[in-house]
Tab-separated table of C-alpha atoms in Angstrom:
chain	number	residue	atom	x	y	z
O	1279	MET	CA	-72.573	-133.991	-276.322
O	1280	ARG	CA	-71.147	-130.819	-274.627
O	1281	SER	CA	-72.510	-130.393	-271.104
O	1282	SER	CA	-74.612	-127.734	-270.488
O	1283	ILE	CA	-73.071	-127.237	-266.770
O	1284	PRO	CA	-70.992	-123.964	-266.804
O	1285	GLN	CA	-67.410	-124.649	-265.856
O	1286	PRO	CA	-65.994	-122.382	-263.197
O	1287	ALA	CA	-63.638	-119.926	-264.349
O	1288	SER	CA	-59.972	-120.366	-263.539
O	1289	PRO	CA	-59.011	-118.128	-260.637
O	1290	THR	CA	-56.285	-115.542	-260.735
O	1291	LEU	CA	-54.249	-114.815	-257.581
O	1292	SER	CA	-55.756	-111.171	-257.042
O	1293	ARG	CA	-59.158	-112.906	-257.176
O	1294	LEU	CA	-58.777	-115.284	-254.051
O	1295	ARG	CA	-59.671	-114.175	-250.560
O	1296	SER	CA	-57.034	-111.985	-248.926
O	1297	ASP	CA	-55.900	-114.588	-246.640
O	1298	LEU	CA	-55.560	-117.486	-249.666
O	1299	ILE	CA	-53.343	-115.087	-251.674
O	1300	VAL	CA	-50.973	-115.298	-248.736
O	1301	ILE	CA	-51.512	-119.182	-248.748
O	1302	ALA	CA	-50.896	-119.605	-252.230
O	1303	GLU	CA	-47.702	-117.308	-252.317
O	1304	LEU	CA	-46.092	-119.342	-249.483
O	1305	ILE	CA	-46.681	-122.828	-250.895
O	1306	PRO	CA	-43.784	-123.836	-252.956
O	1307	PRO	CA	-44.256	-125.112	-256.756
O	1308	GLN	CA	-44.691	-128.892	-257.170
O	1309	THR	CA	-45.149	-129.798	-253.631
O	1310	ARG	CA	-48.060	-132.022	-252.203
O	1311	VAL	CA	-51.068	-130.167	-250.733
O	1312	LEU	CA	-54.119	-131.206	-248.686
O	1313	ASP	CA	-56.571	-128.591	-248.417
O	1314	LEU	CA	-59.121	-129.002	-245.173
O	1315	GLY	CA	-62.607	-127.454	-245.770
O	1316	CYS	CA	-61.517	-126.541	-249.435
O	1317	GLY	CA	-64.717	-124.790	-249.986
O	1318	ASP	CA	-65.158	-124.124	-253.933
O	1319	GLY	CA	-61.935	-125.230	-254.785
O	1320	ALA	CA	-60.389	-121.991	-255.703
O	1321	LEU	CA	-57.281	-122.036	-253.814
O	1322	LEU	CA	-56.571	-125.727	-254.822
O	1323	GLN	CA	-57.175	-124.968	-258.789
O	1324	TYR	CA	-54.841	-122.108	-258.510
O	1325	LEU	CA	-52.121	-124.232	-256.496
O	1326	VAL	CA	-52.590	-126.979	-259.266
O	1327	GLU	CA	-52.724	-124.723	-262.418
O	1328	GLN	CA	-50.020	-122.258	-261.429
O	1329	LYS	CA	-47.815	-124.032	-259.210
O	1330	GLN	CA	-48.393	-127.556	-260.497
O	1331	VAL	CA	-48.927	-128.595	-257.076
O	1332	LYS	CA	-50.257	-132.493	-256.358
O	1333	GLY	CA	-53.334	-131.017	-254.457
O	1334	ARG	CA	-56.153	-132.973	-252.827
O	1335	GLY	CA	-59.183	-131.464	-250.933
O	1336	ILE	CA	-61.755	-132.510	-248.257
O	1337	GLU	CA	-65.012	-130.711	-248.033
O	1338	LEU	CA	-68.480	-131.137	-246.264
O	1339	ASP	CA	-70.914	-129.190	-248.486
O	1340	GLU	CA	-72.147	-131.104	-251.613
O	1341	GLN	CA	-72.595	-128.161	-253.735
O	1342	ASN	CA	-69.004	-126.837	-253.107
O	1343	ILE	CA	-67.929	-130.646	-253.929
O	1344	LEU	CA	-69.925	-130.399	-257.141
O	1345	THR	CA	-67.983	-127.207	-258.048
O	1346	CYS	CA	-64.597	-128.599	-257.146
O	1347	VAL	CA	-65.456	-131.575	-259.373
O	1348	ARG	CA	-66.146	-129.345	-262.388
O	1349	ARG	CA	-62.911	-127.689	-261.719
O	1350	GLY	CA	-61.404	-131.163	-262.386
O	1351	LEU	CA	-59.859	-131.381	-258.879
O	1352	SER	CA	-59.610	-134.405	-256.328
O	1353	VAL	CA	-61.596	-134.050	-253.565
O	1354	ARG	CA	-63.676	-136.242	-251.299
O	1355	GLN	CA	-66.527	-135.348	-248.822
O	1356	GLY	CA	-65.622	-135.906	-245.276
O	1357	ASN	CA	-66.243	-133.984	-241.604
O	1358	LEU	CA	-62.837	-132.943	-240.266
O	1359	GLU	CA	-63.791	-133.728	-236.702
O	1360	GLU	CA	-63.590	-137.362	-237.682
O	1361	GLY	CA	-59.859	-136.899	-238.160
O	1362	LEU	CA	-57.246	-137.792	-240.909
O	1363	ALA	CA	-56.769	-141.262	-239.988
O	1364	ASP	CA	-56.952	-142.498	-243.676
O	1365	TYR	CA	-53.922	-140.739	-244.392
O	1366	PRO	CA	-50.295	-141.980	-243.791
O	1367	ASP	CA	-47.661	-139.828	-242.005
O	1368	ARG	CA	-45.962	-137.576	-244.344
O	1369	SER	CA	-48.202	-138.050	-247.180
O	1370	PHE	CA	-48.141	-134.143	-247.843
O	1371	ASP	CA	-45.811	-131.234	-247.786
O	1372	TYR	CA	-48.476	-128.701	-246.875
O	1373	VAL	CA	-51.822	-129.022	-245.029
O	1374	VAL	CA	-53.866	-125.975	-245.344
O	1375	LEU	CA	-56.966	-124.854	-242.845
O	1376	SER	CA	-58.429	-121.574	-243.971
O	1377	GLN	CA	-61.207	-120.022	-242.192
O	1378	THR	CA	-62.257	-122.979	-240.454
O	1379	LEU	CA	-60.355	-123.255	-237.017
O	1380	HIS	CA	-63.048	-121.648	-235.182
O	1381	PHE	CA	-65.714	-123.897	-236.210
O	1382	LEU	CA	-63.811	-126.996	-234.928
O	1383	ASP	CA	-64.800	-128.678	-231.785
O	1384	SER	CA	-61.276	-129.962	-231.061
O	1385	PRO	CA	-58.928	-127.749	-232.930
O	1386	ALA	CA	-55.868	-129.231	-231.063
O	1387	GLN	CA	-56.372	-132.716	-232.564
O	1388	ILE	CA	-56.860	-131.454	-235.980
O	1389	LEU	CA	-53.607	-129.521	-235.673
O	1390	ARG	CA	-51.803	-132.593	-234.598
O	1391	ASP	CA	-53.257	-134.611	-237.505
O	1392	MET	CA	-52.335	-132.018	-240.123
O	1393	LEU	CA	-48.748	-131.960	-238.679
O	1394	ARG	CA	-48.751	-135.702	-238.746
O	1395	VAL	CA	-49.798	-136.175	-242.471
O	1396	GLY	CA	-47.791	-132.786	-243.400
O	1397	GLU	CA	-44.491	-131.253	-242.843
O	1398	TYR	CA	-46.147	-127.709	-242.225
O	1399	ALA	CA	-49.466	-126.544	-241.240
O	1400	VAL	CA	-51.007	-123.478	-242.705
O	1401	VAL	CA	-53.642	-121.916	-240.576
O	1402	SER	CA	-55.830	-118.801	-241.094
O	1403	PHE	CA	-58.458	-117.406	-239.079
O	1404	PRO	CA	-60.316	-114.070	-238.319
O	1405	ASN	CA	-59.040	-112.193	-235.506
O	1406	TRP	CA	-61.652	-111.053	-232.743
O	1407	GLY	CA	-58.953	-108.819	-231.119
O	1408	TYR	CA	-59.070	-106.523	-234.128
O	1409	TRP	CA	-59.946	-103.168	-233.084
O	1410	ARG	CA	-63.464	-103.097	-235.067
O	1411	CYS	CA	-64.721	-105.967	-232.762
O	1412	ARG	CA	-63.730	-104.369	-229.717
O	1413	MET	CA	-65.615	-101.092	-230.502
O	1414	GLU	CA	-68.428	-103.257	-231.556
O	1415	LEU	CA	-68.600	-105.216	-228.574
O	1416	LEU	CA	-67.962	-101.819	-226.576
O	1417	LEU	CA	-69.943	-99.417	-228.014
O	1418	TYR	CA	-73.075	-101.531	-229.002
O	1419	GLY	CA	-72.970	-104.575	-226.955
O	1420	ARG	CA	-73.184	-107.107	-229.816
O	1421	ILE	CA	-71.030	-110.216	-230.277
O	1422	PRO	CA	-68.769	-108.785	-233.106
O	1423	LYS	CA	-68.644	-110.480	-236.389
O	1424	ALA	CA	-64.866	-110.774	-237.554
O	1425	ARG	CA	-63.636	-110.380	-240.926
O	1426	ASN	CA	-65.029	-113.185	-243.353
O	1427	VAL	CA	-67.468	-114.435	-240.883
O	1428	PHE	CA	-70.551	-113.312	-242.462
O	1429	GLU	CA	-73.381	-115.239	-239.937
O	1430	ASP	CA	-74.729	-114.388	-236.891
O	1431	TRP	CA	-73.875	-116.621	-233.692
O	1432	HIS	CA	-76.960	-118.201	-233.805
O	1433	GLU	CA	-76.972	-119.110	-237.480
O	1434	THR	CA	-73.994	-121.262	-237.132
O	1435	PRO	CA	-73.524	-125.052	-235.581
O	1436	ARG	CA	-70.740	-123.556	-233.353
O	1437	TRP	CA	-67.831	-121.214	-233.634
O	1438	GLN	CA	-65.194	-120.011	-231.041
O	1439	ALA	CA	-64.096	-116.533	-231.190
O	1440	LEU	CA	-60.113	-116.280	-230.932
O	1441	THR	CA	-57.571	-113.667	-231.102
O	1442	VAL	CA	-54.012	-113.685	-232.527
O	1443	THR	CA	-52.902	-113.740	-228.688
O	1444	ASP	CA	-55.325	-116.795	-228.122
O	1445	PHE	CA	-53.627	-118.682	-231.130
O	1446	SER	CA	-50.255	-117.810	-230.262
O	1447	ASN	CA	-50.351	-119.145	-226.430
O	1448	PHE	CA	-52.563	-122.396	-227.842
O	1449	CYS	CA	-49.503	-123.363	-230.004
O	1450	ARG	CA	-47.094	-122.959	-227.579
O	1451	SER	CA	-49.298	-124.703	-224.986
O	1452	HIS	CA	-49.514	-127.652	-227.494
O	1453	GLY	CA	-45.900	-127.737	-228.754
O	1454	PHE	CA	-46.481	-126.465	-232.057
O	1455	LYS	CA	-43.730	-124.157	-233.670
O	1456	ILE	CA	-44.778	-121.305	-235.511
O	1457	GLU	CA	-42.347	-120.954	-238.371
O	1458	GLN	CA	-44.234	-117.904	-240.080
O	1459	GLN	CA	-46.685	-115.552	-239.235
O	1460	VAL	CA	-48.512	-113.130	-241.649
O	1461	TYR	CA	-50.954	-110.154	-240.428
O	1462	LEU	CA	-53.494	-108.623	-242.867
O	1463	THR	CA	-55.634	-105.571	-242.333
O	1464	GLY	CA	-59.397	-105.201	-242.947
O	1465	ARG	CA	-58.597	-104.337	-246.155
O	1466	GLY	CA	-56.520	-107.809	-246.762
O	1467	LYS	CA	-53.023	-105.541	-246.459
O	1468	ARG	CA	-49.969	-107.120	-245.214
O	1469	ILE	CA	-48.884	-105.169	-241.935
O	1470	GLN	CA	-45.868	-105.552	-239.350
O	1471	THR	CA	-46.477	-104.070	-236.221
O	1472	ARG	CA	-46.172	-105.001	-232.538
O	1473	TYR	CA	-49.852	-104.250	-232.281
O	1474	LYS	CA	-50.987	-107.084	-234.363
O	1475	ASN	CA	-53.634	-108.370	-231.924
O	1476	LEU	CA	-55.228	-104.875	-232.239
O	1477	LEU	CA	-54.630	-104.084	-235.821
O	1478	SER	CA	-54.935	-107.240	-237.801
O	1479	ALA	CA	-58.176	-108.610	-238.994
O	1480	THR	CA	-56.879	-111.857	-240.114
O	1481	ALA	CA	-53.958	-113.851	-239.488
O	1482	VAL	CA	-51.964	-116.802	-241.460
O	1483	PHE	CA	-49.974	-118.941	-239.245
O	1484	THR	CA	-47.453	-121.818	-240.737
O	1485	LEU	CA	-46.692	-124.088	-238.027
O	1486	ARG	CA	-44.478	-127.305	-237.873
O	1487	SER	CA	-44.092	-130.029	-235.092
O	1488	VAL	CA	-41.511	-129.103	-232.336
């Protein structure tokens, strides 16, 4: 008997969120990928189908996990704050953390774990230094919503506003080597500018251990 549950459509690159497009493009084919906070699994499914990666995911939300299962993905339920102790050293080539960093209580520990179990850590986050965020605070006196952050401050368990400059300084102080940086405008276009902290809405960093 055929299941009546609709199967999620296979994602194309153009249908992914702008930061996920960047991540999908930088991960080489046939590598081992762990996606932390993988959401509905769209990125993982794209990588598995189009780049033949060996993909695994960790996700907390039960509905997202069900969607991942319907996509045929290997995803387990877990809280990132509990760490990655179950994974051996260098068991992955790339460990991804997209749009999740600002919700973590211990981001330094998570990044250390990512660089223990993987050779590279790929991190994307909204930039609260973006000029639109600055204008909202200046003109309206409100805590701004960065790109891809849809909840108000009181609707989430926690979140920490950070900027591109904050994260760069954080990496240097904790010994994380920045291998690559990609900056996106509010429309998801890549930019190369010395004013990245002002003009980028989203950042994608690739890190390695020093």
